[in-house]
Coordinates of C-alpha atoms in Angstrom, one line a residue:
M495 CA -11.1 19.7 -13.6
I496 CA -11.7 16.3 -12.1
G497 CA -14.2 16.5 -9.3
V498 CA -13.4 14.1 -6.5
G499 CA -15.6 12.6 -3.9
L500 CA -14.1 10.9 -0.8
I501 CA -15.9 8.1 1.1
G502 CA -14.5 8.2 4.7
Y503 CA -12.4 10.6 6.7
G504 CA -10.2 8.3 8.9
L505 CA -6.5 8.1 8.6
G506 CA -6.6 7.2 4.9
G507 CA -8.9 10.0 3.9
R508 CA -7.3 12.6 6.1
V509 CA -3.7 11.8 5.4
F510 CA -3.3 9.9 2.2
H511 CA -6.1 11.3 0.1
A512 CA -7.4 14.8 0.9
P513 CA -4.0 16.5 1.0
F514 CA -2.8 14.9 -2.3
V515 CA -6.1 15.7 -4.1
A516 CA -5.6 19.4 -3.1
A517 CA -2.0 19.2 -4.3
T518 CA -2.7 17.6 -7.7
P519 CA -3.2 20.0 -10.7
G520 CA -6.5 19.3 -12.4
M521 CA -8.2 17.7 -9.3
E522 CA -10.6 19.2 -6.8
L523 CA -12.1 17.6 -3.7
R524 CA -15.8 18.5 -3.8
A525 CA -17.4 16.3 -1.1
V526 CA -16.7 13.9 1.7
V527 CA -18.9 11.2 3.1
S528 CA -18.5 11.3 6.9
C529 CA -20.7 11.1 10.0
D530 CA -18.5 13.7 11.7
A531 CA -18.8 16.9 9.7
A532 CA -16.9 18.8 12.4
K533 CA -13.9 16.6 12.0
V534 CA -13.9 17.2 8.2
H535 CA -14.4 21.0 8.6
A536 CA -11.6 21.3 11.1
D537 CA -9.2 20.4 8.2
L538 CA -11.3 21.4 5.3
P539 CA -13.4 24.5 6.1
G540 CA -16.5 24.8 3.9
M541 CA -16.2 21.3 2.5
A542 CA -19.5 19.6 1.5
V543 CA -20.1 16.7 3.8
A544 CA -22.5 14.1 2.5
P545 CA -24.4 12.0 5.1
D546 CA -24.2 8.8 3.0
V547 CA -22.7 7.3 -0.1
A548 CA -25.9 7.6 -2.2
T549 CA -25.9 11.4 -1.7
L550 CA -22.4 11.6 -2.8
L551 CA -23.0 9.5 -5.9
S552 CA -26.0 11.6 -6.9
R553 CA -23.8 14.5 -7.5
A554 CA -23.1 15.2 -11.2
D555 CA -19.9 17.2 -10.3
I556 CA -18.2 14.1 -9.0
D557 CA -16.0 12.3 -11.5
L558 CA -13.8 10.2 -9.2
V559 CA -14.8 8.4 -6.0
V560 CA -12.1 7.6 -3.5
V561 CA -13.2 4.6 -1.4
S562 CA -11.5 5.0 2.1
S563 CA -14.2 3.3 4.1
P564 CA -13.6 0.2 6.4
D565 CA -12.4 -2.9 4.4
A566 CA -15.7 -4.8 4.5
L567 CA -17.4 -2.0 2.6
H568 CA -14.8 -1.5 -0.1
A569 CA -16.5 -3.8 -2.7
E570 CA -20.0 -2.5 -1.9
H571 CA -19.0 1.2 -2.2
A572 CA -16.8 0.5 -5.3
L573 CA -19.6 -1.3 -7.1
A574 CA -22.1 1.4 -6.2
A575 CA -19.8 4.1 -7.6
I576 CA -19.1 2.1 -10.7
A577 CA -22.9 1.7 -11.2
A578 CA -23.2 5.5 -10.9
G579 CA -20.7 5.9 -13.8
K580 CA -17.9 7.2 -11.6
H581 CA -14.2 6.4 -11.8
V582 CA -13.0 4.7 -8.6
L583 CA -9.9 4.6 -6.5
V584 CA -10.0 1.9 -3.7
D585 CA -7.9 2.0 -0.6
K586 CA -6.0 -1.1 0.4
P587 CA -7.0 -3.9 0.7
F588 CA -8.7 -3.7 -2.6
A589 CA -11.4 -6.1 -1.2
T590 CA -11.8 -8.6 1.5
S591 CA -12.1 -11.6 -1.0
L592 CA -10.8 -12.4 -4.4
D593 CA -14.4 -13.0 -5.6
D594 CA -15.4 -9.5 -4.7
A595 CA -12.3 -8.1 -6.3
R596 CA -13.1 -9.9 -9.6
A597 CA -16.7 -8.6 -9.4
M598 CA -15.4 -5.0 -9.1
V599 CA -13.0 -5.4 -12.0
A600 CA -15.7 -6.9 -14.2
A601 CA -18.2 -4.2 -13.3
A602 CA -15.7 -1.4 -14.1
D603 CA -14.9 -3.1 -17.6
R604 CA -18.5 -3.2 -18.4
A605 CA -19.1 0.4 -17.4
G606 CA -16.0 1.7 -19.2
V607 CA -14.7 3.5 -16.1
V608 CA -11.2 3.6 -14.5
L609 CA -10.7 1.3 -11.5
T610 CA -7.4 1.6 -9.6
A611 CA -6.0 0.6 -6.2
F612 CA -4.2 2.9 -3.9
Q613 CA -0.7 1.4 -3.7
N614 CA 1.1 4.4 -2.5
R615 CA 4.1 2.4 -1.2
R616 CA 5.3 2.1 -4.8
W617 CA 6.4 5.7 -4.3
D618 CA 8.2 5.2 -1.0
A619 CA 11.7 6.7 -1.0
D620 CA 13.3 3.4 -0.1
F621 CA 11.4 1.4 -2.7
L622 CA 12.3 3.8 -5.4
T623 CA 15.9 3.6 -4.3
L624 CA 15.8 -0.2 -4.4
Q625 CA 14.3 -0.1 -8.0
R626 CA 17.2 2.1 -9.0
L627 CA 19.8 -0.2 -7.6
I628 CA 18.2 -3.2 -9.3
A629 CA 18.0 -1.3 -12.6
D630 CA 21.6 -0.2 -12.3
G631 CA 22.7 -3.8 -11.9
A632 CA 24.3 -3.2 -8.6
L633 CA 22.7 -6.2 -6.9
G634 CA 23.0 -8.6 -9.8
D635 CA 20.4 -11.4 -9.8
I636 CA 18.3 -11.2 -6.6
V637 CA 18.3 -14.4 -4.7
Q638 CA 16.7 -13.3 -1.3
F639 CA 14.4 -10.3 -0.8
E640 CA 13.2 -9.5 2.7
S641 CA 10.7 -6.8 3.2
R642 CA 9.4 -5.9 6.7
F643 CA 6.8 -3.7 8.4
D644 CA 7.4 -4.2 12.1
R645 CA 5.9 -2.2 15.0
W646 CA 6.0 -1.9 18.7
R647 CA 2.4 -1.9 19.6
P648 CA 2.1 -4.4 22.5
T649 CA -1.5 -3.5 23.3
A650 CA -4.2 -3.8 20.6
P651 CA -6.3 -0.7 20.6
A652 CA -10.1 -1.1 20.5
I653 CA -10.5 0.1 16.9
W654 CA -12.0 -1.7 13.9
K655 CA -8.7 -1.9 12.1
E656 CA -7.3 -4.2 14.8
A657 CA -10.2 -6.6 14.2
R658 CA -10.2 -6.5 10.4
Q659 CA -10.6 -9.7 8.4
G660 CA -7.1 -11.1 7.8
G661 CA -5.5 -9.0 10.5
A662 CA -2.2 -7.6 9.8
W663 CA -1.8 -9.6 6.6
F664 CA -4.7 -7.7 5.0
D665 CA -3.5 -4.4 6.6
L666 CA 0.2 -4.3 5.8
G667 CA 0.4 -7.3 3.6
P668 CA -1.1 -5.6 0.5
H669 CA 1.8 -3.1 0.5
L670 CA 4.5 -5.7 0.8
A671 CA 3.0 -8.1 -1.6
D672 CA 2.4 -5.3 -4.2
Q673 CA 6.1 -4.2 -4.0
A674 CA 7.3 -7.8 -4.4
L675 CA 5.1 -8.4 -7.4
R676 CA 6.3 -5.1 -9.0
L677 CA 9.9 -6.4 -8.7
F678 CA 9.5 -10.1 -9.5
G679 CA 6.1 -10.7 -11.0
R680 CA 3.6 -13.4 -10.0
P681 CA 5.2 -16.1 -7.8
D682 CA 5.0 -19.8 -8.4
A683 CA 3.8 -20.5 -4.8
I684 CA 3.3 -19.1 -1.3
T685 CA 4.0 -20.4 2.2
A686 CA 2.5 -18.3 4.9
D687 CA 2.5 -18.4 8.7
I688 CA 0.0 -16.0 10.2
A689 CA -0.4 -15.8 14.0
T690 CA -1.8 -13.7 17.0
F691 CA 0.7 -13.1 19.7
R692 CA -0.6 -10.2 21.7
G693 CA -3.0 -11.1 24.5
G694 CA -6.5 -10.1 23.7
A695 CA -5.8 -9.1 20.1
P696 CA -9.0 -9.7 18.0
A697 CA -7.1 -10.6 14.8
P698 CA -3.7 -11.8 13.6
D699 CA -0.8 -9.4 14.4
W700 CA 2.1 -11.3 13.0
F701 CA 2.9 -12.9 9.6
H702 CA 5.9 -14.4 7.9
V703 CA 5.2 -15.2 4.3
V704 CA 7.6 -16.6 1.6
L705 CA 6.8 -16.1 -2.1
H706 CA 8.5 -18.8 -4.2
Y707 CA 10.2 -17.8 -7.4
P708 CA 12.4 -20.1 -9.6
N709 CA 15.7 -18.5 -8.5
C710 CA 14.6 -16.2 -5.6
R711 CA 12.6 -16.1 -2.4
A712 CA 10.7 -13.1 -1.3
I713 CA 10.1 -12.9 2.4
L714 CA 7.3 -10.6 3.7
H715 CA 7.3 -10.1 7.4
S716 CA 5.5 -8.1 10.1
S717 CA 5.2 -8.1 13.8
K718 CA 3.6 -5.8 16.2
L719 CA 5.8 -7.0 19.1
A720 CA 9.2 -5.9 17.8
A721 CA 10.9 -3.4 20.1
D722 CA 13.6 -2.9 17.5
H723 CA 11.5 -2.4 14.4
S724 CA 13.9 -0.3 12.3
L725 CA 14.8 -2.9 9.6
R726 CA 12.9 -2.3 6.4
F727 CA 14.8 -4.2 3.6
A728 CA 17.4 -6.8 3.4
V729 CA 18.1 -7.6 -0.2
H730 CA 20.9 -10.1 -1.4
G731 CA 21.9 -10.7 -4.9
T732 CA 24.9 -12.1 -6.9
G733 CA 26.2 -8.6 -7.2
G734 CA 25.9 -7.5 -3.6
S735 CA 23.6 -6.8 -0.7
W736 CA 21.5 -3.7 0.3
I737 CA 20.2 -3.2 3.8
K738 CA 17.9 -0.4 4.7
H739 CA 16.5 0.7 8.1
G740 CA 13.8 3.2 8.8
L741 CA 10.4 3.8 7.3
D742 CA 9.4 6.2 4.6
T743 CA 8.8 9.7 6.0
Q744 CA 5.8 10.9 4.0
E745 CA 3.0 9.6 6.2
P746 CA 4.5 11.1 9.4
A747 CA 5.2 14.3 7.6
I748 CA 1.6 14.8 6.6
L749 CA 0.4 13.9 10.1
A750 CA 2.8 16.7 11.4
G751 CA 1.2 19.2 9.0
M752 CA 3.7 19.3 6.2
A753 CA 2.2 19.9 2.7
P754 CA 3.2 17.6 -0.2
S755 CA 4.5 20.7 -1.9
D756 CA 7.1 21.4 0.9
P757 CA 10.6 21.2 -0.6
A758 CA 11.6 18.8 2.3
F759 CA 8.6 16.5 1.6
G760 CA 9.6 12.9 0.7
L761 CA 13.2 13.2 1.8
D762 CA 14.4 10.1 3.8
P763 CA 17.5 10.9 5.9
S764 CA 18.0 7.2 6.8
R765 CA 20.4 6.0 4.1
G766 CA 20.7 2.3 3.2
H767 CA 24.0 0.5 2.8
Y768 CA 25.3 -1.5 -0.2
T769 CA 27.9 -4.2 0.1
A770 CA 29.5 -5.2 -3.2
A771 CA 30.1 -8.9 -3.8
E772 CA 33.7 -8.3 -4.8
D773 CA 34.4 -6.4 -1.4
P774 CA 32.2 -7.9 1.4
A775 CA 34.2 -6.0 4.0
A776 CA 33.2 -2.6 2.7
R777 CA 29.8 -1.0 3.3
Q778 CA 28.8 2.0 1.2
P779 CA 26.0 4.4 2.1
T780 CA 23.5 4.8 -0.7
D781 CA 21.6 8.0 -1.3
N782 CA 17.8 7.8 -1.3
E783 CA 15.5 8.7 -4.1
R784 CA 12.9 11.3 -3.0
G785 CA 9.6 9.7 -1.9
D786 CA 6.7 10.9 -4.1
Y787 CA 3.2 9.9 -3.1
A788 CA 2.0 12.7 -5.2
G789 CA 3.3 10.8 -8.2
F790 CA 0.5 8.4 -8.0
W791 CA -2.0 11.2 -8.0
R792 CA -0.4 13.0 -10.9
A793 CA -0.4 9.8 -13.0
L794 CA -4.1 9.2 -12.0
A795 CA -5.0 12.7 -13.2
E796 CA -3.2 12.1 -16.5
S797 CA -5.0 8.7 -16.9
L798 CA -8.4 10.2 -16.3
G799 CA -7.7 13.0 -18.7
G800 CA -6.7 10.4 -21.4
R801 CA -3.1 11.4 -21.4
G802 CA -1.5 8.4 -19.6
E803 CA -1.9 5.0 -18.1
N804 CA -3.7 3.9 -15.0
P805 CA -0.8 4.0 -12.3
V806 CA -2.1 0.8 -10.7
P807 CA -4.3 -1.1 -13.2
A808 CA -7.0 -3.2 -11.7
G809 CA -5.4 -6.3 -13.0
E810 CA -2.5 -5.7 -10.7
A811 CA -4.9 -5.3 -7.8
L812 CA -6.3 -8.7 -8.6
Q813 CA -2.8 -10.2 -8.5
V814 CA -2.3 -8.8 -5.0
M815 CA -5.7 -10.2 -3.9
E816 CA -4.7 -13.5 -5.2
V817 CA -1.5 -13.5 -3.1
L818 CA -3.4 -12.3 0.0
E819 CA -6.1 -15.0 -0.3
A820 CA -3.6 -17.7 -1.0
G821 CA -1.6 -16.6 2.1
L822 CA -4.7 -17.2 4.2
H823 CA -5.2 -20.7 2.8
S824 CA -1.6 -21.5 3.3
A825 CA -1.6 -20.5 6.9
R826 CA -4.9 -22.2 7.7
E827 CA -3.8 -25.5 5.9
R828 CA -0.2 -25.2 7.0
R829 CA 1.2 -26.0 3.6
T830 CA 2.7 -24.3 0.5
I831 CA 0.0 -23.2 -2.0
A832 CA 0.8 -23.2 -5.8
L833 CA -0.4 -20.1 -7.7

């Protein structure tokens, strides 16, 4: 049994981590670091609540530490867990700088522990569907890939996440960048425009980023002032186009109280539409794959048990951090940055 310790019980800890640890065979959540024990016990009666990270790391029954603390603490907490000999899962963003991310990876290599990044959006229903379409050859050679996370949140709430370093680019950008890297690999260059449009917003709330590939452009976009925010993917290739509206349903399902084991969990009712190059007038609905955030956790359990590969190797987390940091430089210097 893999004993799990969770640092932080905000949205990440409560929605993306604790329920899936409980649903993963061979894993058991044994302690949570939180300053609000009542909040933890409302969901997890009887759970051990540690007052600080050092207390959690001193426990011999903790094998894996999940870092779901505020971004600025990711590197500090990950390095402390690695020094304590624990395997580590870090929420996004992996770190707030590429230098910190490299230090984390180097420390894990020296300690011989598993270090992974929580890139759950690889297991979104729509992204799994897109991967299937590409593998089947339906889209041919991709020439334009547009991936969007838009919102309608015209007023910035007074929470730390709205003021995070890098703003929306370090909040939603890690998901979009990771998916693009999974599909196309490391880009040749990046051109980024990052801006703040909401009055009083403490950090950027809009970005438009282009990843340059030899025969393709990947467009990553997010706005918090999009009244119509349904478009998720627009992918065009020599074999056809695929357009998808609507976000993956797994996060709202957990928030609504659905368990990952529920037969309806991961089903996305918003089908995309495929248009074949040989018949542009015809639009065909495409069935979605089932979303499977639990797949990340099953793979991680297999990896920690020596029976499989790390589902998100630390080297892939470094590639995402490279793109994020280069995006900041591109936006600040108003030029294309070679990678």
